[in-house]
């Protein structure tokens, strides 16, 4: 079944120049494998469409049940160059929460 | 155990936070982080206009306000408030707090040395684009080397109550008191990495005590009196993250995880002047109410280079807005955007970028935003940027006419024409660390 990412994870996002980062943290350790399977860099890049001009790179932090995404070319130049409302990518993490991921019912069962 | 608190996550953060940290419970060191990437260029311009300026002007008045408490409770302050003029900052502090001993760390400002570096053959290419620094040489506004914890620890060893640095790393402010107090060696990579990660956890102030936090945010208590974070650092490098019990907010493993991921790059290579910290080695444990224990951190040797933070002038920009209301608010705003763009094109004006957002529909999340069917109101927000200041200035005159000459019902233009602002862009490069010699001065 399909559920929004917010069902199993929370996020925080920020910037380094024209690169946005999104940390995605599984609420429960046992849901980390779902993140690994569903949240590919390609899916994240497609979700943000024309907001992201460069590559999306994924790093794994199994000790925190978390993934870290770097979205290059994501902030319209970044810093004071950017003409965007969210020039620092502060809301990118929240934007990712409504991405729908495919999970099996038994994976969510308590 | 020593207690290190962060009372300021950026210049402009909550003015009451550091005062409350001292009032509400015991701390040994108060760390204040003032500098963002573009802050240095603003400060450089202020110093060019007045040689007594160029530092974070909130800082001396804060120290004046808390100076008696610092002495009474034996709290020492470490801040990168010095900007491009740490000595002037120290003098201003001494005027308002004459009872305090103040030390400054100098040597990070390399603005006057750039031609010397270029002459030595350092091309200082931008870490993002690879372009050599010579392509922007005549537009540079400031240049500073990020310095680490050891010069700050040396300043603490002078016995100063207040240590003022220029462009130190944010994490060094927190690591320095650990190096000073516990005498950690410059090659004790695991402990240095632990102190660095402690610094990362508290460098954004209340972002690690429940601010800007998605975790059950509706139920985080008393954000109006949120407590700023405190590190309880042990000699073995392990530490607890906590806050004063009387203050609002929340510290939990979930909250600390969010801050650990904030503005992170490669988690196995968090590079600082002091060490390279490995975020995949971190172990978190719930250690009671508002208390998280952190251990297991590993580090590896520091790089042979230091990072330079360089700012440069990169043209002009302006952003203007108009508001359209229901019905067909989005259609009206889209039509107005087309009118503005056609008028700009007919004037023969060209820009590096014209960017339009429909605020209330897609400004923050772009194509990831949920569909907005017939929103009650939409703000049209158009920005332009380019090197032709006259073109940008002309743009600022092209929005308000739409009130009478565009789609029906435009409002929200009360602020008048938007200002034209200089774009200050950021450039980062590397320099061999032996080129940067820091020194400590006590300002009497």
Tab-separated table of C-alpha atoms in Angstrom, chain B residues 47-318:
chain	number	residue	atom	x	y	z
B	47	UNK	CA	34.908	48.600	8.752
B	48	UNK	CA	35.718	50.305	5.452
B	49	UNK	CA	33.254	53.049	6.410
B	50	UNK	CA	34.473	53.272	10.031
B	51	UNK	CA	37.704	51.619	11.251
B	52	UNK	CA	36.133	51.137	14.693
B	53	UNK	CA	33.374	48.899	13.323
B	54	UNK	CA	33.218	45.513	11.598
B	55	UNK	CA	32.089	43.248	14.438
B	56	UNK	CA	28.753	41.960	15.804
B	57	UNK	CA	27.428	45.040	17.541
B	58	UNK	CA	24.928	43.105	19.681
B	59	UNK	CA	27.812	41.472	21.502
B	60	UNK	CA	29.380	44.270	23.617
B	61	UNK	CA	25.976	45.356	24.910
B	62	UNK	CA	25.132	41.766	25.840
B	63	UNK	CA	28.412	41.376	27.745
B	64	UNK	CA	27.810	44.706	29.477
B	65	UNK	CA	24.392	43.444	30.538
B	66	UNK	CA	25.701	40.153	31.995
B	67	UNK	CA	29.239	41.099	33.099
B	68	UNK	CA	28.529	41.005	36.831
B	69	UNK	CA	26.833	37.624	36.555
B	70	UNK	CA	29.753	36.232	34.554
B	71	UNK	CA	32.100	37.113	37.434
B	72	UNK	CA	29.730	36.040	40.214
B	73	UNK	CA	29.046	32.647	38.667
B	74	UNK	CA	32.446	32.087	37.093
B	75	UNK	CA	31.111	31.750	33.541
B	76	UNK	CA	33.474	32.357	30.632
B	77	UNK	CA	32.348	33.464	27.173
B	78	UNK	CA	33.657	32.310	23.782
B	79	UNK	CA	32.256	34.069	20.715
B	80	UNK	CA	33.084	34.638	17.055
B	81	UNK	CA	31.625	38.123	17.437
B	82	UNK	CA	34.857	39.775	16.302
B	83	UNK	CA	33.973	39.596	12.638
B	84	UNK	CA	36.687	41.426	10.702
B	85	UNK	CA	37.687	43.625	13.642
B	86	UNK	CA	38.075	41.561	16.841
B	87	UNK	CA	40.265	44.185	18.537
B	88	UNK	CA	37.654	46.921	18.121
B	89	UNK	CA	35.050	44.474	19.412
B	90	UNK	CA	37.206	43.747	22.469
B	91	UNK	CA	37.666	47.467	23.153
B	92	UNK	CA	33.908	47.995	22.983
B	93	UNK	CA	33.414	45.122	25.433
B	94	UNK	CA	36.010	46.578	27.820
B	95	UNK	CA	34.221	49.935	27.782
B	96	UNK	CA	30.942	48.364	28.851
B	97	UNK	CA	32.460	45.690	31.116
B	98	UNK	CA	35.723	47.118	32.508
B	99	UNK	CA	36.016	44.358	35.115
B	100	UNK	CA	36.479	41.608	32.552
B	101	UNK	CA	39.686	40.343	31.002
B	102	UNK	CA	39.216	40.040	27.233
B	103	UNK	CA	41.380	38.080	24.782
B	104	UNK	CA	41.148	38.105	20.985
B	105	UNK	CA	42.292	35.558	18.414
B	106	UNK	CA	43.784	37.152	15.307
B	107	UNK	CA	45.066	35.878	11.999
B	108	UNK	CA	41.946	34.633	10.225
B	109	UNK	CA	41.454	37.781	8.124
B	110	UNK	CA	43.364	37.191	4.862
B	111	UNK	CA	41.661	39.922	2.811
B	112	UNK	CA	44.943	41.935	2.695
B	113	UNK	CA	46.932	38.811	1.766
B	114	UNK	CA	45.046	37.568	-1.307
B	115	UNK	CA	47.510	38.985	-3.832
B	116	UNK	CA	50.385	37.474	-1.836
B	117	UNK	CA	48.625	34.080	-2.067
B	118	UNK	CA	47.939	34.468	-5.797
B	119	UNK	CA	51.581	35.487	-6.279
B	120	UNK	CA	52.665	32.258	-4.607
B	121	UNK	CA	50.680	30.321	-7.186
B	122	UNK	CA	47.640	29.418	-5.087
B	123	UNK	CA	44.751	29.613	-7.554
B	124	UNK	CA	42.168	29.116	-4.790
B	125	UNK	CA	39.558	27.589	-7.130
B	126	UNK	CA	35.987	27.605	-5.870
B	127	UNK	CA	35.209	24.278	-4.220
B	128	UNK	CA	31.845	24.116	-6.000
B	129	UNK	CA	32.636	25.314	-9.525
B	130	UNK	CA	36.418	24.911	-9.865
B	131	UNK	CA	36.794	28.447	-11.276
B	132	UNK	CA	40.063	30.145	-10.268
B	133	UNK	CA	39.846	33.067	-7.852
B	134	UNK	CA	41.447	35.401	-10.395
B	135	UNK	CA	38.117	35.508	-12.283
B	136	UNK	CA	36.527	37.499	-9.425
B	137	UNK	CA	39.632	39.143	-7.909
B	138	UNK	CA	38.438	42.737	-8.421
B	139	UNK	CA	35.032	42.042	-6.883
B	140	UNK	CA	36.127	40.454	-3.580
B	141	UNK	CA	34.682	42.032	-0.437
B	142	UNK	CA	36.097	39.833	2.330
B	143	UNK	CA	38.311	36.778	2.793
B	144	UNK	CA	38.805	34.788	5.987
B	145	UNK	CA	40.305	31.458	6.917
B	146	UNK	CA	38.213	29.217	9.144
B	147	UNK	CA	40.265	28.628	12.261
B	148	UNK	CA	39.837	25.803	14.726
B	149	UNK	CA	39.643	25.231	18.475
B	150	UNK	CA	43.306	25.357	19.457
B	151	UNK	CA	43.830	29.131	19.079
B	152	UNK	CA	40.639	29.627	21.121
B	153	UNK	CA	41.916	27.227	23.812
B	154	UNK	CA	45.176	29.220	23.899
B	155	UNK	CA	43.108	32.353	24.507
B	156	UNK	CA	41.250	30.626	27.355
B	157	UNK	CA	44.625	29.688	28.857
B	158	UNK	CA	45.402	33.420	29.162
B	159	UNK	CA	42.755	33.534	31.886
B	160	UNK	CA	40.408	35.734	29.875
B	161	UNK	CA	36.758	35.915	30.912
B	162	UNK	CA	35.763	36.668	27.330
B	163	UNK	CA	37.397	35.209	24.215
B	164	UNK	CA	36.596	36.923	20.928
B	165	UNK	CA	37.427	35.380	17.565
B	166	UNK	CA	36.793	36.362	13.985
B	167	UNK	CA	35.997	33.571	11.523
B	168	UNK	CA	36.420	30.559	13.766
B	169	UNK	CA	34.324	27.543	12.889
B	170	UNK	CA	31.064	27.264	14.747
B	171	UNK	CA	32.073	23.910	16.197
B	172	UNK	CA	35.443	25.187	17.469
B	173	UNK	CA	33.680	27.474	19.930
B	174	UNK	CA	32.357	24.424	21.788
B	175	UNK	CA	35.416	22.214	21.335
B	176	UNK	CA	37.820	24.875	22.642
B	177	UNK	CA	36.782	24.719	26.321
B	178	UNK	CA	37.131	20.905	26.236
B	179	UNK	CA	40.630	21.172	24.758
B	180	UNK	CA	41.503	23.829	27.346
B	181	UNK	CA	39.979	22.114	30.370
B	182	UNK	CA	40.949	18.525	29.648
B	183	UNK	CA	44.226	19.219	27.848
B	184	UNK	CA	43.312	17.141	24.798
B	185	UNK	CA	46.184	16.693	22.345
B	186	UNK	CA	46.083	18.043	18.791
B	187	UNK	CA	46.139	14.473	17.451
B	188	UNK	CA	43.552	12.968	19.822
B	189	UNK	CA	41.237	12.549	16.843
B	190	UNK	CA	38.404	10.664	18.558
B	191	UNK	CA	38.022	13.183	21.383
B	192	UNK	CA	38.391	16.138	19.017
B	193	UNK	CA	35.695	14.614	16.805
B	194	UNK	CA	33.459	14.155	19.848
B	195	UNK	CA	33.844	17.798	20.841
B	196	UNK	CA	33.283	18.853	17.233
B	197	UNK	CA	30.022	16.914	17.057
B	198	UNK	CA	28.985	18.397	20.416
B	199	UNK	CA	29.584	21.753	18.760
B	200	UNK	CA	27.493	20.811	15.737
B	201	UNK	CA	24.644	19.757	18.038
B	202	UNK	CA	24.484	23.113	19.843
B	203	UNK	CA	25.756	25.567	17.210
B	204	UNK	CA	22.235	26.426	16.053
B	205	UNK	CA	20.985	27.171	19.552
B	206	UNK	CA	17.399	26.119	20.193
B	207	UNK	CA	17.250	23.975	17.055
B	208	UNK	CA	18.398	21.153	19.323
B	209	UNK	CA	15.984	21.888	22.172
B	210	UNK	CA	12.715	21.807	20.250
B	211	UNK	CA	12.859	24.836	17.953
B	212	UNK	CA	12.200	24.297	14.230
B	213	UNK	CA	11.443	20.706	15.138
B	214	UNK	CA	8.954	18.364	13.469
B	215	UNK	CA	8.885	15.906	16.379
B	216	UNK	CA	5.414	16.265	17.936
B	217	UNK	CA	5.855	20.005	17.564
B	218	UNK	CA	2.357	20.948	18.703
B	219	UNK	CA	3.140	19.549	22.165
B	220	UNK	CA	6.629	20.946	22.746
B	221	UNK	CA	6.202	22.949	25.934
B	222	UNK	CA	6.733	26.675	26.265
B	223	UNK	CA	8.495	27.673	23.050
B	224	UNK	CA	8.077	31.265	24.270
B	225	UNK	CA	10.665	30.586	26.973
B	226	UNK	CA	12.621	27.845	25.229
B	227	UNK	CA	15.853	26.789	26.887
B	228	UNK	CA	19.022	26.894	24.806
B	229	UNK	CA	21.202	23.774	24.738
B	230	UNK	CA	23.849	22.695	27.227
B	231	UNK	CA	26.601	20.116	26.676
B	232	UNK	CA	27.840	18.274	29.764
B	233	UNK	CA	31.256	17.167	28.533
B	234	UNK	CA	33.234	14.334	30.127
B	235	UNK	CA	37.020	13.905	29.903
B	236	UNK	CA	36.677	10.760	27.770
B	237	UNK	CA	34.848	12.657	25.002
B	238	UNK	CA	31.360	11.389	25.772
B	239	UNK	CA	28.763	14.008	26.630
B	240	UNK	CA	25.125	14.683	27.432
B	241	UNK	CA	22.883	17.179	25.644
B	242	UNK	CA	20.405	18.877	27.940
B	243	UNK	CA	18.795	22.193	28.928
B	244	UNK	CA	17.943	23.914	32.186
B	245	UNK	CA	14.932	22.214	33.813
B	246	UNK	CA	13.137	25.524	34.376
B	247	UNK	CA	13.252	26.438	30.676
B	248	UNK	CA	10.823	25.429	27.931
B	249	UNK	CA	11.451	23.202	24.946
B	250	UNK	CA	12.461	19.563	24.720
B	251	UNK	CA	15.610	17.475	24.337
B	252	UNK	CA	15.127	13.909	23.101
B	253	UNK	CA	16.982	11.496	20.843
B	254	UNK	CA	14.599	12.308	17.959
B	255	UNK	CA	15.174	16.051	18.378
B	256	UNK	CA	18.954	15.640	18.556
B	257	UNK	CA	18.892	13.450	15.432
B	258	UNK	CA	17.210	16.248	13.478
B	259	UNK	CA	19.973	18.672	14.442
B	260	UNK	CA	22.713	16.127	13.695
B	261	UNK	CA	21.406	15.916	10.120
B	262	UNK	CA	21.121	19.707	9.750
B	263	UNK	CA	23.394	21.150	7.058
B	264	UNK	CA	25.335	17.903	6.931
B	265	UNK	CA	27.380	16.798	3.906
B	266	UNK	CA	29.182	13.443	3.746
B	267	UNK	CA	28.488	12.064	7.248
B	268	UNK	CA	31.751	10.112	7.379
B	269	UNK	CA	33.829	13.150	6.474
B	270	UNK	CA	32.724	16.183	8.479
B	271	UNK	CA	35.825	18.268	7.855
B	272	UNK	CA	37.004	20.924	10.295
B	273	UNK	CA	40.387	22.553	10.998
B	274	UNK	CA	40.675	20.294	14.074
B	275	UNK	CA	39.793	16.829	12.770
B	276	UNK	CA	37.497	14.899	10.463
B	277	UNK	CA	34.488	13.647	12.415
B	278	UNK	CA	32.520	10.518	11.536
B	279	UNK	CA	28.784	10.997	12.115
B	280	UNK	CA	28.142	7.307	11.423
B	281	UNK	CA	29.967	6.452	14.676
B	282	UNK	CA	27.606	8.408	16.931
B	283	UNK	CA	25.667	6.477	19.576
B	284	UNK	CA	22.634	8.212	21.119
B	285	UNK	CA	20.815	7.087	24.250
B	286	UNK	CA	17.878	8.485	26.173
B	287	UNK	CA	19.325	9.429	29.588
B	288	UNK	CA	16.259	10.785	31.366
B	289	UNK	CA	13.961	13.804	30.952
B	290	UNK	CA	15.427	16.304	28.478
B	291	UNK	CA	18.750	14.504	28.476
B	292	UNK	CA	20.472	12.586	25.663
B	293	UNK	CA	23.772	10.790	26.096
B	294	UNK	CA	26.199	10.785	23.131
B	295	UNK	CA	29.176	8.411	22.889
B	296	UNK	CA	31.240	6.209	20.592
B	297	UNK	CA	32.411	9.014	18.307
B	298	UNK	CA	35.409	8.412	16.078
B	299	UNK	CA	37.571	10.890	14.236
B	300	UNK	CA	40.459	10.940	11.808
B	301	UNK	CA	43.361	13.329	11.143
B	302	UNK	CA	42.715	16.948	10.259
B	303	UNK	CA	43.307	17.982	6.636
B	304	UNK	CA	46.531	19.773	5.612
B	305	UNK	CA	44.469	22.708	4.343
B	306	UNK	CA	42.183	25.304	5.858
B	307	UNK	CA	39.011	26.509	4.179
B	308	UNK	CA	38.742	30.112	3.069
B	309	UNK	CA	35.432	31.942	3.245
B	310	UNK	CA	35.440	34.611	0.537
B	311	UNK	CA	32.610	36.957	-0.366
B	312	UNK	CA	32.336	38.962	-3.571
B	313	UNK	CA	30.003	41.343	-5.301
B	314	UNK	CA	27.943	39.522	-7.933
B	315	UNK	CA	25.502	42.023	-9.399
B	316	UNK	CA	22.125	43.409	-8.343
B	317	UNK	CA	18.701	42.096	-7.594
B	318	UNK	CA	15.200	43.201	-6.696
